[in-house]
Amino acid sequence: MVKFAWLCSHESYQPEELVEQAVLAEQAGFDTVLGSDHFHPWVDDTSAAGFVWSWLGTVAARTERVELGTSVTCPLFHYHPGVVAQASATVQRLSGGRLLLGVGSGEAINETPLGWEFPGYGERMGRMREALEIIRRLHGGEKLDFAGDYYTTTTAKLYSPPTSPVPTLLAAGGPKSAAFAGAHADGLITSVKNPQDTITKVIEPFRAAAAERGNANPRILATRWTVLAGDDDEAWRALGPMRGLRAPGRLEVADPAVLRERADAMDRGEVLGSYTVVPDADALVEAYRPLVEQIDAEWVSIQVASNDPVGTIKLIGENVLPRLRELAA
């Protein structure tokens, strides 16, 4: 059975609002609630940037059934991987084993404001290889002495370890990162725009690497951003906090003011063209149908920008999730 996730965007809403979104998502029938994790948001005018690990603890206490997860946290720079291991183990215990850990290689908005340089792909993947090993071994109960190229631990041990395994999923958008995920993580997080392209360029390399590693049942979380709006003006307002995500240089720029300026200098049609803009529940079903029917994912993350998130969650619960579940049956 496909599980359906709701993404709580920490770049768009303050954490107290997102707690209520998470509670409502459980009531609406979602199986999983995910939280994004950034130190800085994508723009500086209509934005937020709460600390996802505090938020997850609160959501764990306010919910009973839904899985909880990060989509995604970066365990490479401003978080030492040992701290991510500790944080995720704590949330796993507080939630009764409901946590999945989604990780990614980060952006400058996370790292540069706190004094880190944001290096190239090769170093980030070298760090990720070590980080995933440290997290896995600490979750497994080791007292860990580790001396890598990037990280060191000395008799590091989790004295509040997870009570059951924490699935670790790595975000990837191309064949190299997807193969890395298959070789080093339990699963894959990937954003789907063209399903066949994603299958060919991401999922097939991921599955091949996982099989070579001996993982016969690798886990996939497929995501897609949509915008629920009746026209372009409404869609632009809904995308306000996220518009810097499409700005040039988004991985390297640390200042949300710069990303805002660059995004606002772009043609609005170019920015909106990067998203699937839909007017109603029927169109939402069609937007996520390919992820359900073609991707063969364990989770489908419904990521919707709108001007009424509470109404959107209720709409999806009543008119979208039942129909998507029928497609998945």
Coordinates of C-alpha atoms in Angstrom, one line a residue:
M1 CA 0.0 0.0 0.0
V2 CA 1.2 3.5 -0.9
K3 CA 1.5 5.8 2.1
F4 CA 0.7 9.5 1.6
A5 CA 2.7 12.2 3.2
W6 CA 2.0 15.9 3.9
L7 CA 5.0 18.2 3.8
C8 CA 5.1 20.9 6.5
S9 CA 7.1 23.7 4.9
H10 CA 9.3 25.4 7.6
E11 CA 10.2 28.0 5.1
S12 CA 6.6 29.1 4.7
Y13 CA 5.0 29.0 8.1
Q14 CA 6.0 29.5 11.7
P15 CA 6.5 26.3 13.7
E16 CA 3.4 26.7 15.9
E17 CA 1.3 26.9 12.7
L18 CA 2.9 23.8 11.4
V19 CA 2.2 21.9 14.6
E20 CA -1.5 22.5 13.9
Q21 CA -1.1 21.5 10.2
A22 CA 0.5 18.2 11.3
V23 CA -2.3 17.5 13.7
L24 CA -4.9 18.3 11.0
A25 CA -3.0 16.2 8.5
E26 CA -3.3 13.2 10.8
Q27 CA -7.0 13.8 11.2
A28 CA -7.4 14.2 7.5
G29 CA -6.1 10.7 6.8
F30 CA -2.4 11.3 5.9
D31 CA -0.1 8.4 6.8
T32 CA 3.0 10.5 7.2
V33 CA 3.9 14.1 8.1
L34 CA 7.3 15.5 6.9
G35 CA 9.1 18.6 7.9
S36 CA 11.7 20.5 5.9
D37 CA 14.8 21.8 7.7
H38 CA 16.7 25.0 6.9
F39 CA 18.5 27.6 9.0
H40 CA 17.6 30.4 6.6
P41 CA 14.5 30.4 4.4
W42 CA 14.3 31.0 0.6
V43 CA 13.3 34.7 0.9
D44 CA 13.4 37.2 3.6
D45 CA 10.0 39.0 3.4
T46 CA 7.3 36.3 3.8
S47 CA 9.1 33.4 5.4
A48 CA 10.0 31.4 8.5
A49 CA 12.7 29.0 9.6
G50 CA 11.8 27.0 12.6
F51 CA 14.0 24.2 14.2
V52 CA 12.6 21.0 12.8
W53 CA 13.9 18.8 15.7
S54 CA 12.1 20.8 18.4
W55 CA 9.0 20.8 16.2
L56 CA 9.1 17.0 15.6
G57 CA 9.2 16.4 19.4
T58 CA 6.0 18.6 19.8
V59 CA 4.3 16.9 16.9
A60 CA 5.2 13.5 18.3
A61 CA 3.4 14.5 21.5
R62 CA 0.3 15.9 19.6
T63 CA -0.2 12.9 17.3
E64 CA -0.8 9.2 17.7
R65 CA -0.7 7.5 14.3
V66 CA 1.2 9.3 11.6
E67 CA 4.8 8.6 10.8
L68 CA 7.1 11.6 11.2
G69 CA 10.1 12.5 9.1
T70 CA 12.6 15.1 7.8
S71 CA 12.5 16.0 4.2
V72 CA 15.3 16.7 4.4
T73 CA 17.9 17.5 7.1
C74 CA 21.6 17.9 6.3
P75 CA 24.0 16.0 8.6
L76 CA 27.2 17.4 7.1
F77 CA 28.1 20.9 8.5
H78 CA 26.1 22.8 11.1
Y79 CA 24.9 19.5 12.4
H80 CA 27.6 17.0 13.2
P81 CA 26.3 13.5 12.1
G82 CA 26.5 12.4 15.7
V83 CA 24.1 15.1 16.7
V84 CA 21.7 14.0 14.0
A85 CA 21.9 10.5 15.3
Q86 CA 21.1 11.7 18.8
A87 CA 18.2 13.9 17.6
S88 CA 16.7 11.3 15.4
A89 CA 17.0 8.6 18.2
T90 CA 15.2 10.9 20.6
V91 CA 12.3 11.7 18.3
Q92 CA 12.1 8.0 17.4
R93 CA 11.6 7.2 21.1
L94 CA 9.2 10.1 21.8
S95 CA 7.1 9.1 18.8
G96 CA 6.9 5.4 19.7
G97 CA 9.1 4.4 16.7
R98 CA 7.3 6.5 14.1
L99 CA 10.4 8.4 12.7
L100 CA 12.0 8.1 9.2
L101 CA 15.2 10.2 8.7
G102 CA 15.4 12.0 5.4
V103 CA 18.9 13.5 4.7
G104 CA 20.4 15.6 1.9
S105 CA 23.6 17.3 1.1
G106 CA 22.4 20.8 1.9
E107 CA 22.5 24.3 0.6
A108 CA 24.5 27.4 1.5
I109 CA 21.4 28.9 3.3
N110 CA 22.0 26.2 5.9
E111 CA 25.7 26.3 6.3
T112 CA 27.3 29.6 5.3
P113 CA 25.4 31.8 7.8
L114 CA 27.0 29.7 10.6
G115 CA 30.6 30.0 9.3
W116 CA 30.9 26.9 7.0
E117 CA 32.0 27.1 3.4
F118 CA 29.7 25.3 1.1
P119 CA 31.9 22.9 -0.9
G120 CA 31.5 21.2 -4.2
Y121 CA 29.7 17.9 -4.9
G122 CA 32.7 15.6 -4.4
E123 CA 33.3 16.8 -0.8
R124 CA 29.7 16.8 0.1
M125 CA 29.3 13.2 -1.0
G126 CA 32.5 12.3 0.9
R127 CA 31.1 13.8 4.0
M128 CA 27.7 12.1 3.4
R129 CA 29.4 8.7 3.2
E130 CA 31.1 9.2 6.6
A131 CA 27.9 10.8 8.1
L132 CA 25.7 7.9 7.1
E133 CA 28.2 5.4 8.6
I134 CA 28.4 7.4 11.9
I135 CA 24.6 7.6 12.2
R136 CA 24.1 4.0 11.4
R137 CA 26.7 2.8 13.8
L138 CA 25.5 5.1 16.7
H139 CA 21.9 4.0 16.1
G140 CA 23.2 0.4 16.3
G141 CA 24.5 0.9 19.8
E142 CA 28.3 1.2 19.2
K143 CA 30.7 3.2 21.4
L144 CA 32.3 4.7 18.4
D145 CA 35.9 5.8 17.8
F146 CA 35.9 7.2 14.2
A147 CA 38.6 8.9 12.3
G148 CA 37.6 9.9 8.8
D149 CA 38.6 12.5 6.4
Y150 CA 35.9 14.9 7.6
Y151 CA 34.6 13.7 11.0
T152 CA 36.1 12.4 14.2
T153 CA 34.3 10.8 17.2
T154 CA 35.9 9.6 20.4
T155 CA 34.0 7.0 22.5
A156 CA 30.8 8.5 21.1
K157 CA 27.7 6.6 22.2
L158 CA 23.9 7.2 22.3
Y159 CA 22.7 6.5 25.8
S160 CA 19.1 7.1 24.6
P161 CA 19.3 4.9 21.5
P162 CA 16.4 4.2 19.1
T163 CA 14.2 1.4 20.2
S164 CA 13.9 0.0 16.7
P165 CA 15.7 0.8 13.4
V166 CA 15.4 4.3 12.0
P167 CA 15.0 4.2 8.2
T168 CA 17.4 6.6 6.5
L169 CA 16.5 8.0 3.1
L170 CA 18.8 10.1 1.0
A171 CA 17.5 12.8 -1.4
A172 CA 18.8 12.5 -5.0
G173 CA 17.9 14.1 -8.3
G174 CA 20.4 12.5 -10.7
P175 CA 22.0 9.1 -11.5
K176 CA 25.2 9.7 -9.5
S177 CA 23.5 10.7 -6.3
A178 CA 20.8 8.0 -6.8
A179 CA 23.4 5.3 -7.1
F180 CA 25.1 6.7 -4.0
A181 CA 21.8 6.5 -2.2
G182 CA 21.3 2.9 -3.2
A183 CA 24.8 2.0 -2.0
H184 CA 24.8 3.8 1.3
A185 CA 21.2 4.5 2.5
D186 CA 18.0 2.6 3.2
G187 CA 16.0 4.5 0.7
L188 CA 15.6 7.3 -1.7
I189 CA 13.8 10.7 -1.7
T190 CA 13.3 12.1 -5.2
S191 CA 11.2 14.9 -6.7
V192 CA 9.2 13.8 -9.7
K193 CA 8.3 16.2 -12.6
N194 CA 8.5 13.8 -15.6
P195 CA 7.9 10.2 -14.2
Q196 CA 9.7 8.4 -17.0
D197 CA 12.8 10.7 -16.7
T198 CA 12.8 10.0 -12.9
I199 CA 12.5 6.2 -13.5
T200 CA 15.4 6.2 -16.0
K201 CA 17.7 8.7 -14.4
V202 CA 17.1 8.2 -10.7
I203 CA 15.1 5.1 -9.7
E204 CA 16.8 2.6 -11.9
P205 CA 20.4 3.6 -10.8
F206 CA 19.2 3.6 -7.2
R207 CA 17.7 0.1 -7.4
A208 CA 20.7 -1.3 -9.2
A209 CA 23.1 0.0 -6.6
A210 CA 20.8 -1.2 -3.8
A211 CA 20.6 -4.7 -5.4
E212 CA 24.4 -4.8 -5.7
R213 CA 24.6 -4.0 -2.0
G214 CA 22.2 -6.8 -1.2
N215 CA 19.2 -4.6 -0.5
A216 CA 16.4 -6.3 -2.3
N217 CA 13.6 -4.0 -1.1
P218 CA 14.9 -0.4 -1.2
R219 CA 12.4 2.2 -0.1
I220 CA 11.3 5.2 -2.2
L221 CA 9.7 8.4 -1.2
A222 CA 8.4 10.3 -4.3
T223 CA 7.6 14.0 -4.0
R224 CA 6.1 16.7 -6.2
W225 CA 5.4 20.4 -5.6
T226 CA 2.1 21.7 -6.7
V227 CA 0.4 25.1 -6.3
L228 CA -3.4 25.2 -5.6
A229 CA -4.6 28.4 -7.2
G230 CA -7.3 29.7 -9.5
D231 CA -5.1 32.0 -11.5
D232 CA -1.5 33.2 -11.8
D233 CA -1.9 36.1 -9.3
E234 CA -3.2 33.7 -6.7
A235 CA -0.4 31.2 -7.5
W236 CA 2.3 33.9 -7.1
R237 CA 0.9 34.8 -3.7
A238 CA 0.9 31.2 -2.7
L239 CA 4.5 30.8 -3.8
G240 CA 5.7 33.9 -2.0
P241 CA 7.8 32.1 0.7
M242 CA 9.2 29.6 -1.8
R243 CA 9.9 31.7 -4.8
G244 CA 13.6 32.0 -4.0
L245 CA 13.9 28.2 -4.5
R246 CA 13.9 28.9 -8.3
A247 CA 16.4 31.8 -8.2
P248 CA 19.7 31.5 -9.9
G249 CA 22.5 30.3 -7.6
R250 CA 20.1 29.0 -5.0
L251 CA 22.6 26.4 -3.8
E252 CA 25.5 28.9 -3.2
V253 CA 23.6 32.0 -1.9
A254 CA 23.3 32.3 1.9
D255 CA 21.3 35.6 2.1
P256 CA 17.5 35.2 1.6
A257 CA 17.3 38.9 0.6
V258 CA 19.5 38.1 -2.4
L259 CA 17.4 35.1 -3.4
R260 CA 14.3 37.3 -3.1
E261 CA 15.8 40.0 -5.4
R262 CA 16.8 37.4 -8.0
A263 CA 13.5 35.7 -7.9
D264 CA 11.6 38.9 -8.3
A265 CA 13.7 39.9 -11.2
M266 CA 12.7 36.7 -13.1
D267 CA 9.7 36.5 -15.3
R268 CA 6.8 35.2 -13.2
G269 CA 5.8 32.8 -15.9
E270 CA 9.3 31.2 -15.7
V271 CA 9.0 30.7 -12.0
L272 CA 5.4 29.4 -12.1
G273 CA 6.3 27.1 -15.0
S274 CA 8.6 25.2 -12.6
Y275 CA 5.5 24.1 -10.7
T276 CA 2.3 22.2 -11.4
V277 CA -0.4 24.8 -10.9
V278 CA -3.9 23.3 -10.3
P279 CA -7.3 24.8 -9.6
D280 CA -9.1 22.1 -7.7
A281 CA -9.2 18.6 -6.2
D282 CA -9.7 16.9 -9.5
A283 CA -6.5 18.4 -10.8
L284 CA -4.6 17.5 -7.7
V285 CA -5.6 13.9 -8.2
E286 CA -4.3 14.0 -11.7
A287 CA -1.1 15.7 -10.6
Y288 CA -0.3 12.9 -8.2
R289 CA -1.7 10.1 -10.2
P290 CA 1.6 9.4 -12.1
L291 CA 3.5 9.1 -8.7
V292 CA 1.0 6.5 -7.6
E293 CA 0.7 4.5 -10.8
Q294 CA 4.2 4.7 -12.3
I295 CA 6.8 5.3 -9.7
D296 CA 6.2 2.2 -7.4
A297 CA 7.0 4.3 -4.3
E298 CA 6.3 3.4 -0.7
W299 CA 5.5 7.0 0.1
V300 CA 4.0 9.8 -2.1
S301 CA 4.6 13.2 -0.6
I302 CA 1.9 15.8 -1.4
Q303 CA 3.5 19.2 -1.3
V304 CA 1.1 22.0 -2.0
A305 CA 1.6 25.7 -1.8
S306 CA -1.7 27.5 -1.3
N307 CA -3.1 30.6 0.4
D308 CA -5.2 28.5 2.7
P309 CA -3.2 25.5 4.1
V310 CA -5.9 24.5 6.6
G311 CA -8.5 24.4 3.9
T312 CA -6.1 22.6 1.5
I313 CA -5.4 19.8 4.0
K314 CA -9.1 19.3 4.6
L315 CA -9.8 19.4 0.8
I316 CA -7.2 16.7 0.2
G317 CA -8.4 14.6 3.0
E318 CA -12.0 14.6 1.8
N319 CA -11.6 14.7 -2.0
V320 CA -8.0 13.6 -3.0
L321 CA -6.6 11.0 -0.7
P322 CA -9.6 8.5 -1.1
R323 CA -9.3 8.7 -4.9
L324 CA -5.5 8.3 -4.8
R325 CA -5.9 5.3 -2.5
E326 CA -8.3 3.7 -5.0
L327 CA -5.6 4.2 -7.7
A328 CA -3.0 2.5 -5.5
A329 CA -5.2 -0.5 -4.6

